[in-house]
mmCIF file of C-alpha atoms and ligand atoms in Angstrom:
data_model
loop_
_atom_site.group_PDB
_atom_site.id
_atom_site.type_symbol
_atom_site.label_atom_id
_atom_site.label_comp_id
_atom_site.label_asym_id
_atom_site.label_seq_id
_atom_site.Cartn_x
_atom_site.Cartn_y
_atom_site.Cartn_z
ATOM 1 C CA MET Y 1 0.000 0.000 0.000
ATOM 2 C CA THR Y 2 1.299 3.465 -0.880
ATOM 3 C CA PHE Y 3 1.100 6.284 1.635
ATOM 4 C CA SER Y 4 2.027 9.911 1.223
ATOM 5 C CA ARG Y 5 4.729 11.164 3.538
ATOM 6 C CA ILE Y 6 6.272 14.538 4.349
ATOM 7 C CA GLY Y 7 9.753 14.707 2.792
ATOM 8 C CA GLY Y 8 10.552 18.252 3.865
ATOM 9 C CA THR Y 9 9.125 21.494 5.202
ATOM 10 C CA GLY Y 10 9.908 25.187 4.982
ATOM 11 C CA ARG Y 11 8.521 28.537 6.025
ATOM 12 C CA TYR Y 12 8.835 32.163 5.130
ATOM 13 C CA LEU Y 13 7.707 35.213 7.072
ATOM 14 C CA PRO Y 14 8.026 38.758 5.685
ATOM 15 C CA GLU Y 15 10.815 40.725 7.352
ATOM 16 C CA ARG Y 16 8.591 43.576 8.507
ATOM 17 C CA VAL Y 17 7.268 42.942 12.046
ATOM 18 C CA LEU Y 18 4.413 44.900 13.638
ATOM 19 C CA THR Y 19 4.193 44.677 17.410
ATOM 20 C CA ASN Y 20 1.175 45.386 19.578
ATOM 21 C CA ALA Y 21 2.842 48.695 20.460
ATOM 22 C CA ASP Y 22 2.794 49.554 16.743
ATOM 23 C CA ARG Y 23 -0.972 48.781 16.669
ATOM 24 C CA GLU Y 24 -1.526 51.050 19.676
ATOM 25 C CA LYS Y 25 -0.322 53.959 17.551
ATOM 26 C CA ILE Y 26 -3.008 53.345 14.893
ATOM 27 C CA VAL Y 27 -6.172 52.244 16.715
ATOM 28 C CA ASP Y 28 -7.678 52.528 20.171
ATOM 29 C CA THR Y 29 -6.192 49.348 21.627
ATOM 30 C CA THR Y 30 -3.552 48.241 24.102
ATOM 31 C CA ASP Y 31 -0.859 45.607 24.198
ATOM 32 C CA GLU Y 32 -2.541 44.242 27.320
ATOM 33 C CA TRP Y 33 -5.955 43.883 25.585
ATOM 34 C CA ILE Y 34 -4.457 42.121 22.578
ATOM 35 C CA ARG Y 35 -2.329 39.743 24.690
ATOM 36 C CA THR Y 36 -5.070 38.773 27.119
ATOM 37 C CA ARG Y 37 -7.838 38.374 24.504
ATOM 38 C CA THR Y 38 -5.758 36.733 21.761
ATOM 39 C CA GLY Y 39 -2.259 35.823 22.979
ATOM 40 C CA ILE Y 40 -0.818 37.727 20.005
ATOM 41 C CA GLU Y 41 2.350 39.778 20.604
ATOM 42 C CA GLU Y 42 3.479 40.538 17.064
ATOM 43 C CA ARG Y 43 2.835 39.618 13.449
ATOM 44 C CA HIS Y 44 4.754 39.793 10.162
ATOM 45 C CA VAL Y 45 3.337 42.050 7.452
ATOM 46 C CA ALA Y 46 4.350 41.938 3.790
ATOM 47 C CA THR Y 47 5.615 45.100 2.113
ATOM 48 C CA ASP Y 48 3.743 46.519 -0.900
ATOM 49 C CA ASP Y 49 6.202 44.975 -3.354
ATOM 50 C CA GLU Y 50 5.785 41.442 -1.943
ATOM 51 C CA GLN Y 51 3.218 39.118 -3.515
ATOM 52 C CA THR Y 52 1.765 35.917 -2.073
ATOM 53 C CA SER Y 53 3.671 33.974 -4.752
ATOM 54 C CA ASP Y 54 6.953 35.459 -3.425
ATOM 55 C CA LEU Y 55 6.216 34.165 0.060
ATOM 56 C CA CYS Y 56 5.356 30.769 -1.472
ATOM 57 C CA VAL Y 57 8.593 30.622 -3.466
ATOM 58 C CA ASN Y 58 10.720 31.437 -0.410
ATOM 59 C CA ALA Y 59 9.021 28.775 1.720
ATOM 60 C CA ALA Y 60 9.039 26.221 -1.122
ATOM 61 C CA LYS Y 61 12.792 26.585 -1.742
ATOM 62 C CA ILE Y 62 13.503 25.678 1.884
ATOM 63 C CA ALA Y 63 11.075 22.722 1.840
ATOM 64 C CA MET Y 64 12.574 21.419 -1.398
ATOM 65 C CA ALA Y 65 16.125 21.698 -0.043
ATOM 66 C CA ASP Y 66 14.972 19.913 3.121
ATOM 67 C CA ALA Y 67 13.506 17.070 1.049
ATOM 68 C CA GLY Y 68 16.442 17.036 -1.388
ATOM 69 C CA VAL Y 69 14.264 17.600 -4.462
ATOM 70 C CA ASP Y 70 14.739 19.866 -7.478
ATOM 71 C CA PRO Y 71 12.149 21.856 -9.450
ATOM 72 C CA GLN Y 72 12.030 19.166 -12.153
ATOM 73 C CA ASP Y 73 10.985 16.554 -9.538
ATOM 74 C CA ILE Y 74 7.735 18.402 -8.704
ATOM 75 C CA ASP Y 75 4.678 17.070 -10.547
ATOM 76 C CA LEU Y 76 1.865 18.670 -8.546
ATOM 77 C CA ILE Y 77 1.466 22.074 -6.878
ATOM 78 C CA VAL Y 78 -1.463 22.746 -4.564
ATOM 79 C CA ILE Y 79 -1.739 26.023 -2.665
ATOM 80 C CA GLY Y 80 -4.305 27.009 -0.055
ATOM 81 C CA THR Y 81 -4.798 30.780 0.006
ATOM 82 C CA THR Y 82 -7.451 33.475 0.257
ATOM 83 C CA SER Y 83 -5.097 36.194 -0.961
ATOM 84 C CA PRO Y 84 -3.713 35.116 -4.359
ATOM 85 C CA ASP Y 85 -1.635 37.516 -6.482
ATOM 86 C CA LEU Y 86 -4.361 37.641 -9.149
ATOM 87 C CA LEU Y 87 -7.836 36.212 -9.655
ATOM 88 C CA PHE Y 88 -6.297 34.264 -12.518
ATOM 89 C CA PRO Y 89 -4.000 32.681 -13.416
ATOM 90 C CA ASN Y 90 -4.068 30.840 -10.125
ATOM 91 C CA VAL Y 91 -1.146 31.472 -7.799
ATOM 92 C CA ALA Y 92 0.209 27.911 -8.101
ATOM 93 C CA THR Y 93 0.972 28.545 -11.778
ATOM 94 C CA ILE Y 94 2.765 31.787 -10.884
ATOM 95 C CA VAL Y 95 4.844 29.905 -8.302
ATOM 96 C CA GLN Y 96 5.512 27.183 -10.878
ATOM 97 C CA HIS Y 97 6.835 29.740 -13.368
ATOM 98 C CA LYS Y 98 8.923 31.644 -10.804
ATOM 99 C CA MET Y 99 10.550 28.394 -9.627
ATOM 100 C CA GLY Y 100 11.145 26.853 -13.055
ATOM 101 C CA ILE Y 101 8.962 23.841 -12.280
ATOM 102 C CA PRO Y 102 8.085 21.953 -15.492
ATOM 103 C CA ALA Y 103 4.485 21.586 -16.731
ATOM 104 C CA CYS Y 104 2.334 19.772 -14.179
ATOM 105 C CA ALA Y 105 -1.027 20.137 -12.437
ATOM 106 C CA ALA Y 106 -1.012 23.382 -10.436
ATOM 107 C CA PHE Y 107 -3.988 24.884 -8.671
ATOM 108 C CA SER Y 108 -5.070 26.804 -5.592
ATOM 109 C CA LEU Y 109 -7.913 26.299 -3.131
ATOM 110 C CA GLU Y 110 -9.797 29.045 -1.320
ATOM 111 C CA THR Y 111 -11.091 27.592 1.936
ATOM 112 C CA ALA Y 112 -9.884 30.431 4.178
ATOM 113 C CA CYS Y 113 -7.989 29.313 7.288
ATOM 114 C CA SER Y 114 -8.491 25.625 6.380
ATOM 115 C CA GLY Y 115 -6.689 26.146 3.060
ATOM 116 C CA PHE Y 116 -3.557 24.165 3.862
ATOM 117 C CA ILE Y 117 -5.482 21.244 5.349
ATOM 118 C CA TYR Y 118 -7.642 21.070 2.202
ATOM 119 C CA ALA Y 119 -4.508 21.356 0.035
ATOM 120 C CA ILE Y 120 -2.516 18.600 1.748
ATOM 121 C CA SER Y 121 -5.591 16.328 1.853
ATOM 122 C CA THR Y 122 -5.986 16.792 -1.899
ATOM 123 C CA ALA Y 123 -2.311 16.116 -2.608
ATOM 124 C CA ASP Y 124 -2.480 12.994 -0.406
ATOM 125 C CA LYS Y 125 -5.241 11.621 -2.616
ATOM 126 C CA PHE Y 126 -3.260 12.313 -5.818
ATOM 127 C CA ILE Y 127 -0.263 10.456 -4.368
ATOM 128 C CA ARG Y 128 -2.222 7.476 -3.067
ATOM 129 C CA ALA Y 129 -3.971 7.180 -6.450
ATOM 130 C CA GLY Y 130 -0.532 6.854 -8.068
ATOM 131 C CA ASP Y 131 -0.878 10.079 -10.106
ATOM 132 C CA THR Y 132 1.808 12.100 -8.312
ATOM 133 C CA LYS Y 133 5.401 11.395 -7.307
ATOM 134 C CA CYS Y 134 6.323 14.688 -5.678
ATOM 135 C CA ALA Y 135 3.816 17.296 -4.539
ATOM 136 C CA LEU Y 136 4.584 20.832 -3.424
ATOM 137 C CA VAL Y 137 1.865 21.834 -0.952
ATOM 138 C CA ILE Y 138 1.707 25.356 0.425
ATOM 139 C CA GLY Y 139 -0.475 27.418 2.742
ATOM 140 C CA ALA Y 140 0.181 31.114 2.130
ATOM 141 C CA GLU Y 141 -1.418 34.462 2.758
ATOM 142 C CA ILE Y 142 -0.918 38.171 2.501
ATOM 143 C CA ILE Y 143 -4.173 38.467 4.402
ATOM 144 C CA THR Y 144 -3.210 41.897 5.727
ATOM 145 C CA ARG Y 145 -4.098 43.291 2.270
ATOM 146 C CA LEU Y 146 -7.743 42.618 3.254
ATOM 147 C CA ILE Y 147 -7.434 44.417 6.569
ATOM 148 C CA ASP Y 148 -8.975 47.742 7.391
ATOM 149 C CA TRP Y 149 -6.146 49.143 9.519
ATOM 150 C CA GLU Y 150 -8.605 51.366 11.345
ATOM 151 C CA ASP Y 151 -10.869 48.498 12.458
ATOM 152 C CA ARG Y 152 -9.548 47.486 15.870
ATOM 153 C CA ASN Y 153 -11.767 44.387 15.884
ATOM 154 C CA THR Y 154 -9.713 42.755 13.148
ATOM 155 C CA CYS Y 155 -6.511 44.714 12.500
ATOM 156 C CA VAL Y 156 -4.777 43.310 15.586
ATOM 157 C CA LEU Y 157 -5.455 39.676 14.678
ATOM 158 C CA PHE Y 158 -3.873 38.927 11.326
ATOM 159 C CA GLY Y 159 -0.397 38.448 9.865
ATOM 160 C CA ASP Y 160 1.256 37.231 6.651
ATOM 161 C CA GLY Y 161 3.412 34.202 5.854
ATOM 162 C CA ALA Y 162 3.796 30.932 3.973
ATOM 163 C CA GLY Y 163 4.499 27.350 4.969
ATOM 164 C CA ALA Y 164 5.432 24.641 2.481
ATOM 165 C CA VAL Y 165 5.602 20.863 2.539
ATOM 166 C CA ILE Y 166 6.965 18.303 0.081
ATOM 167 C CA LEU Y 167 4.737 15.236 -0.034
ATOM 168 C CA GLN Y 168 6.023 12.019 -1.596
ATOM 169 C CA PRO Y 169 4.892 8.392 -1.962
ATOM 170 C CA SER Y 170 6.183 5.985 0.673
ATOM 171 C CA GLU Y 171 5.729 2.358 1.674
ATOM 172 C CA GLU Y 172 6.039 3.554 5.289
ATOM 173 C CA GLN Y 173 2.984 5.066 6.893
ATOM 174 C CA GLY Y 174 2.817 8.861 6.571
ATOM 175 C CA ILE Y 175 -0.622 10.453 6.333
ATOM 176 C CA MET Y 176 -3.042 8.101 8.085
ATOM 177 C CA SER Y 177 -6.277 9.973 7.553
ATOM 178 C CA THR Y 178 -7.719 13.257 6.377
ATOM 179 C CA HIS Y 179 -11.160 14.609 7.205
ATOM 180 C CA LEU Y 180 -12.629 17.694 5.546
ATOM 181 C CA GLY Y 181 -15.897 19.491 6.215
ATOM 182 C CA ALA Y 182 -17.825 22.694 5.635
ATOM 183 C CA ASP Y 183 -21.134 24.268 6.573
ATOM 184 C CA GLY Y 184 -22.144 27.268 4.491
ATOM 185 C CA GLN Y 185 -24.903 28.355 6.858
ATOM 186 C CA TYR Y 186 -22.257 30.277 8.856
ATOM 187 C CA LYS Y 187 -21.201 32.559 5.994
ATOM 188 C CA ASP Y 188 -22.396 35.744 7.684
ATOM 189 C CA LEU Y 189 -20.221 35.216 10.775
ATOM 190 C CA LEU Y 190 -16.970 35.641 8.872
ATOM 191 C CA TYR Y 191 -16.624 36.924 5.319
ATOM 192 C CA TYR Y 192 -15.108 39.449 2.983
ATOM 193 C CA PRO Y 193 -17.849 41.376 1.179
ATOM 194 C CA VAL Y 194 -16.237 41.745 -2.249
ATOM 195 C CA GLY Y 195 -15.820 39.090 -4.950
ATOM 196 C CA VAL Y 196 -15.808 38.938 -8.731
ATOM 197 C CA SER Y 197 -19.579 38.489 -9.078
ATOM 198 C CA ASN Y 198 -20.422 40.581 -6.037
ATOM 199 C CA ASN Y 199 -19.667 44.274 -5.492
ATOM 200 C CA LEU Y 200 -16.411 44.251 -7.443
ATOM 201 C CA ALA Y 201 -17.306 47.171 -9.700
ATOM 202 C CA ALA Y 202 -18.690 49.199 -6.784
ATOM 203 C CA ALA Y 203 -15.765 48.667 -4.435
ATOM 204 C CA GLY Y 204 -12.881 51.089 -4.349
ATOM 205 C CA VAL Y 205 -9.494 50.260 -2.890
ATOM 206 C CA GLY Y 206 -9.773 50.273 0.894
ATOM 207 C CA ASP Y 207 -13.587 50.267 0.859
ATOM 208 C CA SER Y 208 -13.962 46.761 2.213
ATOM 209 C CA ARG Y 209 -13.041 45.028 5.396
ATOM 210 C CA ILE Y 210 -13.201 41.535 6.877
ATOM 211 C CA MET Y 211 -16.637 41.138 8.472
ATOM 212 C CA MET Y 212 -16.455 39.055 11.632
ATOM 213 C CA ALA Y 213 -18.743 38.238 14.535
ATOM 214 C CA GLY Y 214 -15.782 37.478 16.807
ATOM 215 C CA ASN Y 215 -17.648 35.943 19.725
ATOM 216 C CA GLU Y 216 -19.740 33.643 17.542
ATOM 217 C CA VAL Y 217 -16.719 32.570 15.508
ATOM 218 C CA PHE Y 218 -14.897 31.854 18.750
ATOM 219 C CA LYS Y 219 -17.593 29.505 20.063
ATOM 220 C CA VAL Y 220 -18.027 27.491 16.858
ATOM 221 C CA ALA Y 221 -14.237 27.322 16.372
ATOM 222 C CA VAL Y 222 -13.679 25.782 19.811
ATOM 223 C CA LYS Y 223 -16.456 23.222 19.399
ATOM 224 C CA THR Y 224 -15.414 22.276 15.869
ATOM 225 C CA LEU Y 225 -11.676 22.012 16.556
ATOM 226 C CA ALA Y 226 -12.410 19.734 19.521
ATOM 227 C CA SER Y 227 -14.838 17.525 17.629
ATOM 228 C CA ILE Y 228 -12.667 17.107 14.505
ATOM 229 C CA ALA Y 229 -9.719 16.039 16.656
ATOM 230 C CA GLN Y 230 -11.895 13.348 18.194
ATOM 231 C CA THR Y 231 -13.200 12.257 14.765
ATOM 232 C CA ALA Y 232 -9.634 11.783 13.504
ATOM 233 C CA LEU Y 233 -8.655 9.737 16.571
ATOM 234 C CA ASP Y 234 -11.781 7.564 16.430
ATOM 235 C CA ALA Y 235 -11.262 6.849 12.728
ATOM 236 C CA ASN Y 236 -7.804 5.480 13.525
ATOM 237 C CA ASN Y 237 -8.710 3.689 16.785
ATOM 238 C CA MET Y 238 -6.327 5.990 18.600
ATOM 239 C CA THR Y 239 -6.450 8.091 21.749
ATOM 240 C CA LEU Y 240 -4.727 11.361 22.582
ATOM 241 C CA ASP Y 241 -1.969 9.337 24.261
ATOM 242 C CA ASP Y 242 -0.996 8.136 20.771
ATOM 243 C CA VAL Y 243 -0.528 11.710 19.531
ATOM 244 C CA ASP Y 244 2.816 13.418 20.142
ATOM 245 C CA TRP Y 245 1.839 16.882 18.892
ATOM 246 C CA LEU Y 246 -1.373 18.739 18.187
ATOM 247 C CA ILE Y 247 -0.864 21.449 15.556
ATOM 248 C CA PRO Y 248 -4.059 23.519 15.418
ATOM 249 C CA HIS Y 249 -4.911 26.570 13.353
ATOM 250 C CA GLN Y 250 -3.407 29.575 15.121
ATOM 251 C CA ALA Y 251 -6.255 32.112 15.336
ATOM 252 C CA ASN Y 252 -6.295 32.989 18.996
ATOM 253 C CA LEU Y 253 -4.490 31.445 21.971
ATOM 254 C CA ARG Y 254 -7.768 31.253 23.905
ATOM 255 C CA ILE Y 255 -9.389 29.234 21.107
ATOM 256 C CA ILE Y 256 -6.379 26.878 21.048
ATOM 257 C CA GLN Y 257 -6.439 26.481 24.848
ATOM 258 C CA ALA Y 258 -10.212 25.965 25.052
ATOM 259 C CA ALA Y 259 -10.245 23.367 22.253
ATOM 260 C CA ALA Y 260 -7.268 21.508 23.785
ATOM 261 C CA LYS Y 261 -8.930 21.524 27.195
ATOM 262 C CA ARG Y 262 -12.181 20.196 25.726
ATOM 263 C CA ILE Y 263 -10.425 17.085 24.395
ATOM 264 C CA GLY Y 264 -7.990 16.767 27.330
ATOM 265 C CA MET Y 265 -4.800 17.592 25.426
ATOM 266 C CA PRO Y 266 -2.090 19.125 27.661
ATOM 267 C CA MET Y 267 -0.811 22.446 26.294
ATOM 268 C CA GLU Y 268 2.776 21.092 26.480
ATOM 269 C CA LYS Y 269 1.845 18.893 23.503
ATOM 270 C CA VAL Y 270 0.330 21.752 21.468
ATOM 271 C CA ILE Y 271 2.518 23.716 19.038
ATOM 272 C CA GLN Y 272 1.764 27.429 19.489
ATOM 273 C CA THR Y 273 2.952 30.167 17.171
ATOM 274 C CA VAL Y 274 0.050 32.615 17.288
ATOM 275 C CA GLN Y 275 1.994 34.770 19.752
ATOM 276 C CA MET Y 276 4.643 35.579 17.148
ATOM 277 C CA HIS Y 277 2.725 35.186 13.860
ATOM 278 C CA GLY Y 278 -0.840 36.287 14.625
ATOM 279 C CA ASN Y 279 -3.527 34.607 12.553
ATOM 280 C CA THR Y 280 -1.956 33.850 9.170
ATOM 281 C CA SER Y 281 -5.066 32.051 7.893
ATOM 282 C CA ALA Y 282 -4.118 29.230 5.485
ATOM 283 C CA ALA Y 283 -0.420 29.608 6.372
ATOM 284 C CA SER Y 284 -0.810 29.051 10.088
ATOM 285 C CA VAL Y 285 -0.707 25.248 10.271
ATOM 286 C CA PRO Y 286 2.297 24.694 7.961
ATOM 287 C CA LEU Y 287 4.134 27.568 9.689
ATOM 288 C CA ALA Y 288 3.541 25.957 13.094
ATOM 289 C CA LEU Y 289 4.537 22.542 11.726
ATOM 290 C CA ASP Y 290 7.828 23.905 10.418
ATOM 291 C CA VAL Y 291 8.554 25.792 13.641
ATOM 292 C CA GLY Y 292 8.041 22.595 15.680
ATOM 293 C CA ILE Y 293 10.241 20.552 13.357
ATOM 294 C CA ARG Y 294 13.073 23.056 13.130
ATOM 295 C CA ASP Y 295 13.258 23.803 16.849
ATOM 296 C CA GLY Y 296 13.650 20.063 17.429
ATOM 297 C CA ARG Y 297 10.398 19.315 19.246
ATOM 298 C CA ILE Y 298 8.840 17.331 16.389
ATOM 299 C CA LYS Y 299 10.912 14.279 15.486
ATOM 300 C CA ARG Y 300 10.740 11.705 12.697
ATOM 301 C CA GLY Y 301 8.372 8.848 13.552
ATOM 302 C CA GLN Y 302 6.178 10.964 15.820
ATOM 303 C CA THR Y 303 2.418 11.188 15.381
ATOM 304 C CA LEU Y 304 0.983 14.618 14.560
ATOM 305 C CA LEU Y 305 -2.596 15.822 14.483
ATOM 306 C CA LEU Y 306 -3.044 18.903 12.259
ATOM 307 C CA GLU Y 307 -6.385 20.701 12.284
ATOM 308 C CA ALA Y 308 -7.903 23.933 11.057
ATOM 309 C CA PHE Y 309 -11.107 25.947 11.040
ATOM 310 C CA GLY Y 310 -12.014 29.006 9.022
ATOM 311 C CA GLY Y 311 -14.507 31.130 7.120
ATOM 312 C CA GLY Y 312 -17.338 29.265 5.442
ATOM 313 C CA PHE Y 313 -17.199 27.668 7.876
ATOM 314 C CA THR Y 314 -14.678 25.136 6.627
ATOM 315 C CA TRP Y 315 -12.647 22.725 8.698
ATOM 316 C CA GLY Y 316 -10.389 19.704 8.446
ATOM 317 C CA SER Y 317 -7.822 17.465 10.078
ATOM 318 C CA VAL Y 318 -4.800 15.428 9.033
ATOM 319 C CA LEU Y 319 -3.410 12.679 11.241
ATOM 320 C CA LEU Y 320 0.071 11.635 10.181
ATOM 321 C CA ARG Y 321 3.309 9.992 11.148
ATOM 322 C CA TYR Y 322 6.137 12.420 10.470
HETATM 323 N N1 ACO A 1 -8.613 46.646 21.463
HETATM 324 C C1 ACO A 1 -9.414 47.050 22.455
HETATM 325 N N2 ACO A 1 -10.715 46.741 22.525
HETATM 326 C C2 ACO A 1 -11.224 46.001 21.536
HETATM 327 C C3 ACO A 1 -10.436 45.541 20.456
HETATM 328 C C4 ACO A 1 -9.088 45.910 20.436
HETATM 329 N N3 ACO A 1 -8.249 45.510 19.459
HETATM 330 N N4 ACO A 1 -11.224 44.811 19.625
HETATM 331 C C5 ACO A 1 -12.438 44.802 20.160
HETATM 332 N N5 ACO A 1 -12.458 45.516 21.308
HETATM 333 C C6 ACO A 1 -13.550 45.788 22.201
HETATM 334 C C7 ACO A 1 -14.889 45.607 21.557
HETATM 335 O O1 ACO A 1 -15.243 46.749 20.827
HETATM 336 C C8 ACO A 1 -15.783 45.399 22.767
HETATM 337 O O2 ACO A 1 -16.081 46.647 23.293
HETATM 338 P P1 ACO A 1 -17.557 46.985 23.822
HETATM 339 O O3 ACO A 1 -17.828 45.994 24.909
HETATM 340 O O4 ACO A 1 -17.437 48.391 24.278
HETATM 341 O O5 ACO A 1 -18.444 46.788 22.632
HETATM 342 C C9 ACO A 1 -14.885 44.677 23.765
HETATM 343 O O6 ACO A 1 -13.530 44.856 23.267
HETATM 344 C C10 ACO A 1 -15.173 43.212 23.931
HETATM 345 O O7 ACO A 1 -15.289 42.622 22.678
HETATM 346 P P2 ACO A 1 -15.530 41.075 22.521
HETATM 347 O O8 ACO A 1 -15.801 40.807 21.075
HETATM 348 O O9 ACO A 1 -16.508 40.589 23.515
HETATM 349 O O10 ACO A 1 -14.101 40.495 22.948
HETATM 350 P P3 ACO A 1 -13.662 39.005 22.943
HETATM 351 O O11 ACO A 1 -13.157 38.649 24.258
HETATM 352 O O12 ACO A 1 -14.674 38.105 22.312
HETATM 353 O O13 ACO A 1 -12.417 39.033 21.954
HETATM 354 C C11 ACO A 1 -11.864 38.494 19.696
HETATM 355 C C12 ACO A 1 -12.590 39.447 20.624
HETATM 356 C C13 ACO A 1 -10.396 38.517 20.034
HETATM 357 C C14 ACO A 1 -12.063 38.960 18.259
HETATM 358 C C15 ACO A 1 -12.404 37.083 19.898
HETATM 359 O O14 ACO A 1 -13.815 37.074 19.861
HETATM 360 C C16 ACO A 1 -11.896 36.134 18.871
HETATM 361 O O15 ACO A 1 -10.723 35.884 18.785
HETATM 362 N N6 ACO A 1 -12.775 35.507 18.094
HETATM 363 C C17 ACO A 1 -12.390 34.621 17.076
HETATM 364 C C18 ACO A 1 -12.293 35.345 15.804
HETATM 365 C C19 ACO A 1 -11.138 34.896 14.967
HETATM 366 O O16 ACO A 1 -10.206 34.278 15.381
HETATM 367 N N7 ACO A 1 -11.237 35.250 13.707
HETATM 368 C C20 ACO A 1 -10.200 34.999 12.826
HETATM 369 C C21 ACO A 1 -10.636 34.313 11.632
HETATM 370 S S1 ACO A 1 -11.473 32.830 11.969
HETATM 371 C C22 ACO A 1 -10.392 31.795 12.381
HETATM 372 O O17 ACO A 1 -9.262 31.905 12.050
HETATM 373 C C23 ACO A 1 -10.852 30.669 13.211
#
């Protein structure tokens, strides 16, 4: 039986860092409010000349070097993002061109903060079907381009970045299961009000902002993150004792803590990066994965539970042996 397995990882964060003190200068907020309500201390923000594809390329180069693969080895590119360079061509083709990757399937998915989980689940299926030998999977965002910097409800939460993974076929167990879900009835709790077929002509630059019912999102996020972790464990006849690391979407430290508590996962076994990255949407899980691997906490052979939740709502989990 063929599994898909992570061959390498990489991450890239824009150099520019905005601290809570920097936010205090723009909106009526305080470092103390942001830390206690969200856990966030700082976030990276792309400069105007950086595109999402640039962040992807930087993260991908590191993941490819880690896996020991060259551009010509890649035969599938899947990118989860809500902030592509252009509406079309899709950002995966732009990354392909910038990296000199030969012709292959290349596409992006827009499932908000669950983007990377949807992307890696899709690539896993391509590999297990025998269609793909080396997939480049990325979660990337310049989500701060969608921010109204004068809206204190959202401008303190988000940051930019990209995390990349090389996924390859293996006889050894890698990805054990993936579970994806969505429920469109929650659209009004978290959305961006401009799209191609909606309001595009009417909207001027800076007219729109992320619409979010923070408290409601919080409650559904906690419940969903807890229940999808349990679903993944049950599907594999495993318990939390079998999991070495939980790597949840990094939206808010209180969401991460509440969801971990609900399932009984000690925080020592939860990778946390929201403090330094903010909410990077589709990039948050692969960024946290790479941080845990490179600081030596996550080791080969360990069992990881990745999970995410985002606008839609969408959600998903990946249980894997690293
Ligand atoms: N600084 C100071 N005060 C603020 C700020 C700020 N940055 N933002 C909001 N407030 C105020 C509000 O205006 C409100 O004031 P009021 O009582 O006078 O009306 C007060 O703080 C309390 O607001 P609440 O919404 O009750 O605060 P809460 O404790 O719920 O925290 C937060 C708000 C951080 C947004 C929280 O609800 C949250 O994190 N929700 C999840 C949303 C999220 O993560 N979205 C990201 C995308 S979805 C995802 O990734 C899962």
